[in-house]
PDB file of C-alpha atoms in Angstrom:
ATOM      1  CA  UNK A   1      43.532  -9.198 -19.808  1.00  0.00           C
ATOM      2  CA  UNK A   2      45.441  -6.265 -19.847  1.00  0.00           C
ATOM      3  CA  UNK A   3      48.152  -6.202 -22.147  1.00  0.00           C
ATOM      4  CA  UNK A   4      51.781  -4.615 -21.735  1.00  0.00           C
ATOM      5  CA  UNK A   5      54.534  -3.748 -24.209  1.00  0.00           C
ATOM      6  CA  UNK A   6      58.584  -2.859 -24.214  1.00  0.00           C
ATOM      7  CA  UNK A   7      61.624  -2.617 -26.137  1.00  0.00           C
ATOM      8  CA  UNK A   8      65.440  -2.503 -25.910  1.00  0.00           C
ATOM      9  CA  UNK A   9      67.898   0.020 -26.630  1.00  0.00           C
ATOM     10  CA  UNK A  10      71.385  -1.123 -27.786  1.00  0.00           C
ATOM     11  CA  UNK A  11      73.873   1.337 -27.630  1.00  0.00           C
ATOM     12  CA  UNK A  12      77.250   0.889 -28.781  1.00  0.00           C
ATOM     13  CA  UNK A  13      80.475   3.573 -29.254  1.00  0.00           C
ATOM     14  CA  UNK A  14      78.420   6.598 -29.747  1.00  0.00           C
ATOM     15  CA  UNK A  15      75.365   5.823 -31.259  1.00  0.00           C
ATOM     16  CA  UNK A  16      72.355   3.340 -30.180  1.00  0.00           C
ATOM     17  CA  UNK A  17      69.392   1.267 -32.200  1.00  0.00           C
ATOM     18  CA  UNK A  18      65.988   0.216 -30.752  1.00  0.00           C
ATOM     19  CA  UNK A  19      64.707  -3.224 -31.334  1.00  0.00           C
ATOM     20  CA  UNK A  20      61.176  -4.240 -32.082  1.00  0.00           C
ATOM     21  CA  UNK A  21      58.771  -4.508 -29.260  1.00  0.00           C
ATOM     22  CA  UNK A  22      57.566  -6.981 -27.926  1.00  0.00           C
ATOM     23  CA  UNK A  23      53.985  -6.864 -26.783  1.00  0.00           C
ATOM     24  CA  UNK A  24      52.394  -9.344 -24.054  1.00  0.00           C
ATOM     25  CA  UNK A  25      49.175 -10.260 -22.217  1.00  0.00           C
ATOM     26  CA  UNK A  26      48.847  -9.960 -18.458  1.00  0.00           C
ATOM     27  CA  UNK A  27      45.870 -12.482 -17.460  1.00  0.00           C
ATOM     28  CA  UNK A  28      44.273 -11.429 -14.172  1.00  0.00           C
ATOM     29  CA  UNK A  29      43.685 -15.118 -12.021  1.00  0.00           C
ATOM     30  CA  UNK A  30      41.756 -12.942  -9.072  1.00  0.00           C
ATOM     31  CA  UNK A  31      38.188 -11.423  -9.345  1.00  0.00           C
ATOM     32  CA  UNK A  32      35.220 -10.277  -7.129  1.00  0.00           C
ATOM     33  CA  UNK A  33      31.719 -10.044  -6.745  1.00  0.00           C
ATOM     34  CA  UNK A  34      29.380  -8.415  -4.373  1.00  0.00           C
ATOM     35  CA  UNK A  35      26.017  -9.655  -3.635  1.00  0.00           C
ATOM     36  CA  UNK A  36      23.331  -8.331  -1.540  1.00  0.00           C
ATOM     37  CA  UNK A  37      21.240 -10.724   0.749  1.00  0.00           C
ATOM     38  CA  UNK A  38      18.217  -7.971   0.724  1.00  0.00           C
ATOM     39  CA  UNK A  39      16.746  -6.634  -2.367  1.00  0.00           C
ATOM     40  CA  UNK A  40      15.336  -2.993  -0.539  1.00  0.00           C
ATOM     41  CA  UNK A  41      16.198  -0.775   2.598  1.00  0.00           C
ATOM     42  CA  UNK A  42      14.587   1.233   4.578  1.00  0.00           C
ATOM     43  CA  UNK A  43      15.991   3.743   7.961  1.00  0.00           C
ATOM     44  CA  UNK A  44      17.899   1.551  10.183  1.00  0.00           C
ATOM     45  CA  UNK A  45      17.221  -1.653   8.723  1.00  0.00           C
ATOM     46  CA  UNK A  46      20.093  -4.064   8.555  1.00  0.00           C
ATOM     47  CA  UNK A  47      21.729  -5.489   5.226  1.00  0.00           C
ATOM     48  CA  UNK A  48      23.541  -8.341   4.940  1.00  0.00           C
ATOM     49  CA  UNK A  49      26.151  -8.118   2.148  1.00  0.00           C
ATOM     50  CA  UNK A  50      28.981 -10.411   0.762  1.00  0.00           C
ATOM     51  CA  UNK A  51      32.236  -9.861  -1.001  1.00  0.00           C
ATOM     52  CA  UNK A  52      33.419 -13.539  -3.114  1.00  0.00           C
ATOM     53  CA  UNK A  53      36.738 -12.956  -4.100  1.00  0.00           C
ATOM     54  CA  UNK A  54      38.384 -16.105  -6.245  1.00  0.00           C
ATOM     55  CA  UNK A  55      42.092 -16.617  -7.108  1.00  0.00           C
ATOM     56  CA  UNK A  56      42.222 -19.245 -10.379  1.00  0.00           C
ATOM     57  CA  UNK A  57      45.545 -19.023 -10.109  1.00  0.00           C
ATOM     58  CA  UNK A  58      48.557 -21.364  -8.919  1.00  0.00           C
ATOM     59  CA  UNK A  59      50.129 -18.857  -6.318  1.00  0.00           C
ATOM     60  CA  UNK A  60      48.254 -17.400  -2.715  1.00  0.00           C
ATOM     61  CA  UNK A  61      47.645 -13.779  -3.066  1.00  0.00           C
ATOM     62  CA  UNK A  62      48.619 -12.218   0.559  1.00  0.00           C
ATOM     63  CA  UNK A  63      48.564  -8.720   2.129  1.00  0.00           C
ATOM     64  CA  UNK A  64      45.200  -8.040   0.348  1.00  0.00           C
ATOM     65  CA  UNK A  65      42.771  -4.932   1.324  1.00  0.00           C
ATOM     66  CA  UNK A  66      39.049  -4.770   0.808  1.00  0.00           C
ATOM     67  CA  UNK A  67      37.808  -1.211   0.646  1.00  0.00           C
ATOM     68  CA  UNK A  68      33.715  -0.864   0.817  1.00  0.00           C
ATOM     69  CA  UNK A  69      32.466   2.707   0.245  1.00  0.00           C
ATOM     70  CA  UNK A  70      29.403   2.178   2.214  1.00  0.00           C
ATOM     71  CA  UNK A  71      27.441   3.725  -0.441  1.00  0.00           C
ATOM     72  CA  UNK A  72      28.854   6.643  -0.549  1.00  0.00           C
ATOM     73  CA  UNK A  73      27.855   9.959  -2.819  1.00  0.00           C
ATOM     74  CA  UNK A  74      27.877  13.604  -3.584  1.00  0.00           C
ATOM     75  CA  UNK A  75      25.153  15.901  -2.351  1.00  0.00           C
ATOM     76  CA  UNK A  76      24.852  19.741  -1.651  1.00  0.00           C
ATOM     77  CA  UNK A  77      26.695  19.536   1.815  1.00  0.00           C
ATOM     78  CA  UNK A  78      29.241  16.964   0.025  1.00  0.00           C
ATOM     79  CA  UNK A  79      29.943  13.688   0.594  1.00  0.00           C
ATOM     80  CA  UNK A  80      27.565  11.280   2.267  1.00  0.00           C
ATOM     81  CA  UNK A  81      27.657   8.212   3.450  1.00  0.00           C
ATOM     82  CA  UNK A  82      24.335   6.326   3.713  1.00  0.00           C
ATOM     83  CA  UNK A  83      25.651   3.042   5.145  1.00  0.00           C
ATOM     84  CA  UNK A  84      26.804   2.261   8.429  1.00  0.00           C
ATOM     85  CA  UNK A  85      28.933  -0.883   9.391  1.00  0.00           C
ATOM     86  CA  UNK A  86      27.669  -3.305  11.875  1.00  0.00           C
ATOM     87  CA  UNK A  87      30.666  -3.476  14.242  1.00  0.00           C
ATOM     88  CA  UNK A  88      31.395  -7.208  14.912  1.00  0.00           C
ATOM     89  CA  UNK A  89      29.608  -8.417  12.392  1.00  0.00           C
ATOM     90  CA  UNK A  90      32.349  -9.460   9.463  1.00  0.00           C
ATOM     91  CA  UNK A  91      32.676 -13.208   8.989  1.00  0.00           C
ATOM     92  CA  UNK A  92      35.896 -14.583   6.937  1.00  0.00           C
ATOM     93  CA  UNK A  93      35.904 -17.536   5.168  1.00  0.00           C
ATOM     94  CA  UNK A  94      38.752 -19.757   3.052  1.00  0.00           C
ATOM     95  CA  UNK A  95      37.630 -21.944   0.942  1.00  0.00           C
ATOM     96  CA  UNK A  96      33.972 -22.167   2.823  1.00  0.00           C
ATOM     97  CA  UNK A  97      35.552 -22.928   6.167  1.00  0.00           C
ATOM     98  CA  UNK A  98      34.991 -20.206   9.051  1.00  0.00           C
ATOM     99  CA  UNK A  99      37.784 -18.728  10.066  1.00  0.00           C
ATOM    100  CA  UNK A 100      39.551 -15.711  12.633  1.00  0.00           C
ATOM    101  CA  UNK A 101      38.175 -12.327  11.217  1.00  0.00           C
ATOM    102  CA  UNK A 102      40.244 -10.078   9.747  1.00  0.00           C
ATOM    103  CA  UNK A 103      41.526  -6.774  11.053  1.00  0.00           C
ATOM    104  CA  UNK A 104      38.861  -3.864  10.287  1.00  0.00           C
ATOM    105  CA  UNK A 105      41.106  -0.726  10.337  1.00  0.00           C
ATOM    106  CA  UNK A 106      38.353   1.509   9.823  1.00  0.00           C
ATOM    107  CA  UNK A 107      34.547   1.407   9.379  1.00  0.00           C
ATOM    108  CA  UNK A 108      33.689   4.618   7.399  1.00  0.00           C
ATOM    109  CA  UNK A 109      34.890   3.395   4.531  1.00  0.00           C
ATOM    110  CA  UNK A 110      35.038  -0.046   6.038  1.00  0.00           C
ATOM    111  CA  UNK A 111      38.592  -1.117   5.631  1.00  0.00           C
ATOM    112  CA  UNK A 112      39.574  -5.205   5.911  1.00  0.00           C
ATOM    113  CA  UNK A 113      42.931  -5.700   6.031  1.00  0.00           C
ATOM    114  CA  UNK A 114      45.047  -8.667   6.073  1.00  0.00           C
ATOM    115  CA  UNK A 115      43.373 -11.383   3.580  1.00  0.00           C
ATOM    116  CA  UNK A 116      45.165 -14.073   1.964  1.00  0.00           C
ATOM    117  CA  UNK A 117      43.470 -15.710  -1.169  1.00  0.00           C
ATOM    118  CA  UNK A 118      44.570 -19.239  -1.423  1.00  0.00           C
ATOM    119  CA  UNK A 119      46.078 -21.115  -4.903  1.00  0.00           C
ATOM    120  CA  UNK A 120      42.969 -22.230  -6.823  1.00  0.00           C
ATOM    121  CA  UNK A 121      40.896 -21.237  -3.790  1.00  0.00           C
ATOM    122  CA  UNK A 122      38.392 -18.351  -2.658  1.00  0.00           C
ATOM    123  CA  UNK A 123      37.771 -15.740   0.106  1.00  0.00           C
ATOM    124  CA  UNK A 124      33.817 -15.002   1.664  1.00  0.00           C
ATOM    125  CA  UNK A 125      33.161 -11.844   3.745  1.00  0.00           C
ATOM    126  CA  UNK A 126      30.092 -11.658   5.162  1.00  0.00           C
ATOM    127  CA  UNK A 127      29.134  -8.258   7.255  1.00  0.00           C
ATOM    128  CA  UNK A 128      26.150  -5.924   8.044  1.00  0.00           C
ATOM    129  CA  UNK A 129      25.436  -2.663   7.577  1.00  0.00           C
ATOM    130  CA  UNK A 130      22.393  -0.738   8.320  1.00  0.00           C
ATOM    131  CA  UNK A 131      20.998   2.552   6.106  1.00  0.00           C
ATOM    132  CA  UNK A 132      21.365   5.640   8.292  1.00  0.00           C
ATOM    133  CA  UNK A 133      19.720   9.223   8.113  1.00  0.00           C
ATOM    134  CA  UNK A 134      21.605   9.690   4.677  1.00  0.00           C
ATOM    135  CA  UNK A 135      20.057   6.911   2.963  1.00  0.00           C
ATOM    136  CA  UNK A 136      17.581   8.487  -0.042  1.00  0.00           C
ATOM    137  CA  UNK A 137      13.888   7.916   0.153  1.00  0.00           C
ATOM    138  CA  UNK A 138      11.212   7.414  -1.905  1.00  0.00           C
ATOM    139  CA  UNK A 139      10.256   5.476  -4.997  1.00  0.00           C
ATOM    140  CA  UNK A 140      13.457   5.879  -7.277  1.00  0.00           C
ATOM    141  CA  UNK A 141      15.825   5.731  -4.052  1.00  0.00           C
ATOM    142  CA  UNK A 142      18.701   3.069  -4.296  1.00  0.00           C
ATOM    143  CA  UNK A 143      22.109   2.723  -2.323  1.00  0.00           C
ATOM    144  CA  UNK A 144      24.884   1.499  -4.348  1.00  0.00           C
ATOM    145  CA  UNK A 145      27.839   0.531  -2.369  1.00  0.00           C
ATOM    146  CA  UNK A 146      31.326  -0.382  -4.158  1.00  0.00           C
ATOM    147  CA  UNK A 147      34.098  -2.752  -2.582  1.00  0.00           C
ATOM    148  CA  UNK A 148      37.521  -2.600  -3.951  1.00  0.00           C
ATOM    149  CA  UNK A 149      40.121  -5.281  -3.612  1.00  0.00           C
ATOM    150  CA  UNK A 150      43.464  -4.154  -3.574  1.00  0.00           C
ATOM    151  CA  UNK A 151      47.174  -5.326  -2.651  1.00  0.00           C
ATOM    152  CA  UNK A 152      50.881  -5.137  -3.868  1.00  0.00           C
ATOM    153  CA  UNK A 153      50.420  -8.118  -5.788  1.00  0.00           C
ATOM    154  CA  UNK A 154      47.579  -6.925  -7.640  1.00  0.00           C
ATOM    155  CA  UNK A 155      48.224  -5.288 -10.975  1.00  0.00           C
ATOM    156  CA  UNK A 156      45.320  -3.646 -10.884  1.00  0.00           C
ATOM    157  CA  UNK A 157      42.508  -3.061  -8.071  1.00  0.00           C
ATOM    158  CA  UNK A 158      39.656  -5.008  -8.526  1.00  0.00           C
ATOM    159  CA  UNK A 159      35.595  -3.433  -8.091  1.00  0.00           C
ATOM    160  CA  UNK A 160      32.412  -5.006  -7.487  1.00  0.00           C
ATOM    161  CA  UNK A 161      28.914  -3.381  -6.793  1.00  0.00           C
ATOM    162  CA  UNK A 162      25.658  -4.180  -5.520  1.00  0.00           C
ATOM    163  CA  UNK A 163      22.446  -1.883  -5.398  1.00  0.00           C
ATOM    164  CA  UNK A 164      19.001  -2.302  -3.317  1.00  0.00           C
ATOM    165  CA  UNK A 165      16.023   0.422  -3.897  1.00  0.00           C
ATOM    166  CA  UNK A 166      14.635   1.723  -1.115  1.00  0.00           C
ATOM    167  CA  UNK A 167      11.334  -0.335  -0.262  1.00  0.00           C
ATOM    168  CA  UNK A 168       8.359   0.544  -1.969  1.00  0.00           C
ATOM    169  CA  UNK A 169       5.709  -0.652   0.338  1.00  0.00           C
ATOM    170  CA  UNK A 170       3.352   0.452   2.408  1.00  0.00           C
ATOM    171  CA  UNK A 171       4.700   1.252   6.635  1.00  0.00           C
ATOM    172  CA  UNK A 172       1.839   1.745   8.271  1.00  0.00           C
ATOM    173  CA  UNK A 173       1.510   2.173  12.170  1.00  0.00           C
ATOM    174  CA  UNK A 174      -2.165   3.204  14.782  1.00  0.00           C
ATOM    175  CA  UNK A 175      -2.628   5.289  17.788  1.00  0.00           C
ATOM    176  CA  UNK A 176      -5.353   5.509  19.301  1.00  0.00           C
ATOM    177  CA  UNK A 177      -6.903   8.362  21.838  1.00  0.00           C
ATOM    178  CA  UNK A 178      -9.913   8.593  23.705  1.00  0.00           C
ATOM    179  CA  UNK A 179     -11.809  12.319  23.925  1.00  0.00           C
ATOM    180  CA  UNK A 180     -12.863  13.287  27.000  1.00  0.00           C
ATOM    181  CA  UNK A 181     -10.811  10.750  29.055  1.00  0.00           C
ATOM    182  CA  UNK A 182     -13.539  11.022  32.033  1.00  0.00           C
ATOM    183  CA  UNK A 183     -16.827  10.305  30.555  1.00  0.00           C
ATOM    184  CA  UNK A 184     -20.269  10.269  32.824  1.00  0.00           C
ATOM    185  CA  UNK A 185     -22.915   7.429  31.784  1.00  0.00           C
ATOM    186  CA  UNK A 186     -25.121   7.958  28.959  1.00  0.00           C
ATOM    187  CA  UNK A 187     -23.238  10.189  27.537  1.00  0.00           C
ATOM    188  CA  UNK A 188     -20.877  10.170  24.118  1.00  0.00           C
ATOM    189  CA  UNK A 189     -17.495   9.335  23.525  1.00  0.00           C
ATOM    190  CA  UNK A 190     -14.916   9.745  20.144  1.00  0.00           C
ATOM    191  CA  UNK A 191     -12.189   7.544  19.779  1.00  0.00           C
ATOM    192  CA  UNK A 192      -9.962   8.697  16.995  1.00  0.00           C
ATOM    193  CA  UNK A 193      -7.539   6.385  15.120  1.00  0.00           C
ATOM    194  CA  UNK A 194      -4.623   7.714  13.591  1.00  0.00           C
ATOM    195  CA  UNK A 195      -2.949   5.686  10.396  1.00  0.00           C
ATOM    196  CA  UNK A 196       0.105   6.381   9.378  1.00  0.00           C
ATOM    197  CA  UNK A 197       2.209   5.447   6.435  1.00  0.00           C
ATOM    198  CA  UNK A 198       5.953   5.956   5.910  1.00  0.00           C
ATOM    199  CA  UNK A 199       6.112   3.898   3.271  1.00  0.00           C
ATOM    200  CA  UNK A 200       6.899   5.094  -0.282  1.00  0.00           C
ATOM    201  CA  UNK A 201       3.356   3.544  -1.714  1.00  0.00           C
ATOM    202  CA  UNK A 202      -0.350   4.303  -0.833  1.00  0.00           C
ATOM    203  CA  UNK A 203      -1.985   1.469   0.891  1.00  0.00           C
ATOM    204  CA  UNK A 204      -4.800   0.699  -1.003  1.00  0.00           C
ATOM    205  CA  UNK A 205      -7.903  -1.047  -1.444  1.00  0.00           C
ATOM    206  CA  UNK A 206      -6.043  -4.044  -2.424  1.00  0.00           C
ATOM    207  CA  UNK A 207      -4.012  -4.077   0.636  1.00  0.00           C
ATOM    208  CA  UNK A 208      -7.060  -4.823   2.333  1.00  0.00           C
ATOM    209  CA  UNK A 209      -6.440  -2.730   5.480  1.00  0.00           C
ATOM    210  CA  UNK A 210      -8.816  -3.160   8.451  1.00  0.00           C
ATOM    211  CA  UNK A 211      -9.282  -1.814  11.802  1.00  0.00           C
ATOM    212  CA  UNK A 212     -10.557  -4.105  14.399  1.00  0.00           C
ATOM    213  CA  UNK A 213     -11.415  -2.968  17.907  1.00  0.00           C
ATOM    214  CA  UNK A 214     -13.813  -4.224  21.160  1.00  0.00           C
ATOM    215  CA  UNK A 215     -15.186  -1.375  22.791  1.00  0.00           C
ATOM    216  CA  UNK A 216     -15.504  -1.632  26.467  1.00  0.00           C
ATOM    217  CA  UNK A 217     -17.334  -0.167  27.346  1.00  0.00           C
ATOM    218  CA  UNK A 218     -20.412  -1.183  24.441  1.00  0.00           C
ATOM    219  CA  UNK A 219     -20.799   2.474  22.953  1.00  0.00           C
ATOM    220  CA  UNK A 220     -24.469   2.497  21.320  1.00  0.00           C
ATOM    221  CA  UNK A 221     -26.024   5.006  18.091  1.00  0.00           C
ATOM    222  CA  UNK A 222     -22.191   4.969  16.883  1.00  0.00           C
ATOM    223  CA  UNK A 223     -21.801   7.548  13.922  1.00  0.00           C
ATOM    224  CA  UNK A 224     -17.999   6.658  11.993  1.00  0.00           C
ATOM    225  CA  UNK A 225     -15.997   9.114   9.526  1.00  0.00           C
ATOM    226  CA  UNK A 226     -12.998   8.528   7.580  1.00  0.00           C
ATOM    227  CA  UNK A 227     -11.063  11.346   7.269  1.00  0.00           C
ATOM    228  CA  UNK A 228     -14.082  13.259   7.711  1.00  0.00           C
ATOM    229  CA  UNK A 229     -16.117  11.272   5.530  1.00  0.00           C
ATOM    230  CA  UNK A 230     -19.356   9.498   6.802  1.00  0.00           C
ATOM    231  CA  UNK A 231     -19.233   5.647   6.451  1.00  0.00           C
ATOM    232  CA  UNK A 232     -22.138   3.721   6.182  1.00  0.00           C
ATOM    233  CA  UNK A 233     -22.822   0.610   8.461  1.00  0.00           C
ATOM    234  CA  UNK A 234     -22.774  -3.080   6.324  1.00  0.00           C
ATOM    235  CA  UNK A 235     -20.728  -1.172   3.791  1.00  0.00           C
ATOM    236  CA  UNK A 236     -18.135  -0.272   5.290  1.00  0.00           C
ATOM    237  CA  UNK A 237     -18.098  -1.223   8.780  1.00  0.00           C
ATOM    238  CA  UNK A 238     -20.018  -3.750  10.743  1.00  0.00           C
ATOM    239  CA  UNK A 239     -20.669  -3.529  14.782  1.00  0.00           C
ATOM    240  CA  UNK A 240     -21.588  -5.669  17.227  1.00  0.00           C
ATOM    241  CA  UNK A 241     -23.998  -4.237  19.636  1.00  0.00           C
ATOM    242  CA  UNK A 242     -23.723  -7.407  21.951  1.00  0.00           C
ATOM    243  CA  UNK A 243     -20.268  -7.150  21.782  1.00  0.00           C
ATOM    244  CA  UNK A 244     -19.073  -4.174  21.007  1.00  0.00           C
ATOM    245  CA  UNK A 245     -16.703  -5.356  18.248  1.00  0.00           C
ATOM    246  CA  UNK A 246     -15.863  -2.824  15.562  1.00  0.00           C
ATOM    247  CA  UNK A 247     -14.654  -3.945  12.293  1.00  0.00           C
ATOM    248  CA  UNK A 248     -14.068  -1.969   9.285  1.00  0.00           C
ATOM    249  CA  UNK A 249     -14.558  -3.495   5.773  1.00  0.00           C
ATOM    250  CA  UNK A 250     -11.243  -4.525   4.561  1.00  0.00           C
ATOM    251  CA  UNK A 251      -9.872  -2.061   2.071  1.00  0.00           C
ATOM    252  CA  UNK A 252     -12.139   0.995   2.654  1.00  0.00           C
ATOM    253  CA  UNK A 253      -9.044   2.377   4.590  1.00  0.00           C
ATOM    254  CA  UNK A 254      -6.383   4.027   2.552  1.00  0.00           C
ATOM    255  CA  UNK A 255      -3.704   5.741   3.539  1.00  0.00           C
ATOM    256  CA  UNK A 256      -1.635   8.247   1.116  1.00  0.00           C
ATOM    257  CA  UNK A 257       1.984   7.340   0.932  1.00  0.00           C
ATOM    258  CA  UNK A 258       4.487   9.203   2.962  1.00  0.00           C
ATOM    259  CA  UNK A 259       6.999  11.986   1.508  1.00  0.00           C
ATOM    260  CA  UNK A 260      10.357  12.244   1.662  1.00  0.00           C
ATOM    261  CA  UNK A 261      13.121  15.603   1.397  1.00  0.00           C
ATOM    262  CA  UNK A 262      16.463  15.800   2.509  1.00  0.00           C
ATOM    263  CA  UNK A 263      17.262  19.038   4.579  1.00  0.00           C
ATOM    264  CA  UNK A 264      20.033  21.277   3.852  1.00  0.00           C
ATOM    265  CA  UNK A 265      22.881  18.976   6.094  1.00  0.00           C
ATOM    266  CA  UNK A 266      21.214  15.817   3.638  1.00  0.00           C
ATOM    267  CA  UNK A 267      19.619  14.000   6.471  1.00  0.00           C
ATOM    268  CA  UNK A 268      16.610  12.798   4.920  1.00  0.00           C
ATOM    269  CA  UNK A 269      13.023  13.229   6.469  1.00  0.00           C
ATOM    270  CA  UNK A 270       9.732  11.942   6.259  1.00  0.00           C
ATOM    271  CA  UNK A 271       6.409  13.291   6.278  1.00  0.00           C
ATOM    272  CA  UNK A 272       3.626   9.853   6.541  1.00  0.00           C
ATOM    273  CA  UNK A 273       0.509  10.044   5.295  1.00  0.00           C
ATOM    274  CA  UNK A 274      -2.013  10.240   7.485  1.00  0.00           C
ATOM    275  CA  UNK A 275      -6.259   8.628   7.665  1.00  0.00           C
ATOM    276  CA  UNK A 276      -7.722   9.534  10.327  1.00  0.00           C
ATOM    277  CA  UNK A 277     -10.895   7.216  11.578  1.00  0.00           C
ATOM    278  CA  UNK A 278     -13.590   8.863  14.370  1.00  0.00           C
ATOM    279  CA  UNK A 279     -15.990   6.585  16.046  1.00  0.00           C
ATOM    280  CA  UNK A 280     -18.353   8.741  18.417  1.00  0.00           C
ATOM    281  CA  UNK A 281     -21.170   6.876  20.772  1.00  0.00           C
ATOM    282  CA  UNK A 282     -23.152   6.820  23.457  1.00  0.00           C
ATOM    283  CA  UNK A 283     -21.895   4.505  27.035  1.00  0.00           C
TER     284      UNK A 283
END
């Protein structure tokens, strides 16, 4: 509560006296909280994020403004904004029922105008936004975005917060190529798989990665390397002559995690690591 004080000045004929002041308590019947529906982000993800605002008091609070900063913060080129708002995607609700969405004046910050808080009653917005180029990467990233509630009748603007980390798993993706492309019989072949991760964590042993693939056609007298690296048959792959299925062992692939470095206009960019698998026979 925030409390307030005043006094009175009498004046009479030509002079004047003070009397005591008075001092008083101003309780605040609205507040807000922010919650967000995802714990972690990563680029161009959506996030689903929702602003409670509750009025305990006997009187409807109109005309009121919620302000989100979409995360915004202060780099070496300035201000950035690593949020962007999912246009269309604000829900409004009064007292849990569904209702016309506000006005959205602006999306960068996103502005919602026009809320009314009932007596004794409470406000939802619901809305999405997705993290952009700006977002920060890696292992200690987070995006904190701040909505304020504001409004005439408000004494005071209210604030509430909510933070996710940037995900700190492995993202791992395969290509795969085929060297020469026009091959004559009885003669070798390489395919070469490419694993990448732009995740912020190593994939490990215990993430039990595997490669699975039916060559067609059967190669014979395969020789495998991993990143370079001999593997052994039984120990870390198996292969089926019969039917040319290759498996590796689950969890003798690993794949470094990715890294991450904002440029000079703070768009952020990432380098994956990279495990590179060779399988070379004979068709």
């Amino acid at each position: 509560m925030a409390a307030f004080y005043n006094k009175a000045t009498l004046t009479y004929n030509n002079g004047s006296t003070d009397s005591n002041i008075v001092t008083g308590e101003l309780a605040q019947v609205l507040s807000a909280a922010k919650t967000a529906l995802e714990s972690d982000y990563d680029t161009n993800y959506p996030l689903t994020y929702a602003v409670s605002i509750v009025n305990s008091g006997a009187s409807a609070f109109t005309g009121i403004t919620v302000t989100d900063n979409l995360g915004e913060y202060t780099a070496t080129p300035g201000s950035l904004t690593p949020l962007t708002y999912v246009g269309g995607s604000l829900k409004y609700f009064v007292n849990g029922a569904l209702q016309p969405a506000p006005t959205v004046t602006e999306e960068d910050p996103l502005t919602v105008t026009g809320i009314t808080v009932p007596a004794n009653g409470n406000v939802l917005l619901i809305y999405k936004a997705y993290a952009n180029r700006y977002a920060p990467l890696g292992t200690a990233a987070s995006i904190t975005n701040t909505a304020t509630v504001s409004g005439t009748t408000l004494q005071n603007d209210i604030q509430a917060s909510a933070t996710v980390n940037h995900a700190a798993a492995p993202d791992l993706s395969i290509s795969k190529t085929l060297s020469p492309e026009t091959v004559t019989e009885n003669s070798d072949i390489t395919y070469t798989f490419v694993i990448q991760n732009r995740g912020s964590t190593a994939a490990e042993a215990a993430d039990n990665v595997a490669i699975t693939d039916t060559f067609n056609p059967i190669l014979s007298n395969i020789a495998v390397t991993l990143n370079g690296t001999p593997l052994t048959e039984g120990t870390d792959y198996t292969y089926n002559t019969v039917t040319g299925l290759f498996q590796t062992v689950a969890g003798k692939v690993t794949v470094p995690a990715a890294e991450f470095a904002a440029d000079s206009t703070g768009v952020w960019n990432v380098t994956p690591g990279v495990a590179i698998l060779k399988v070379t026979g004979t068709v």
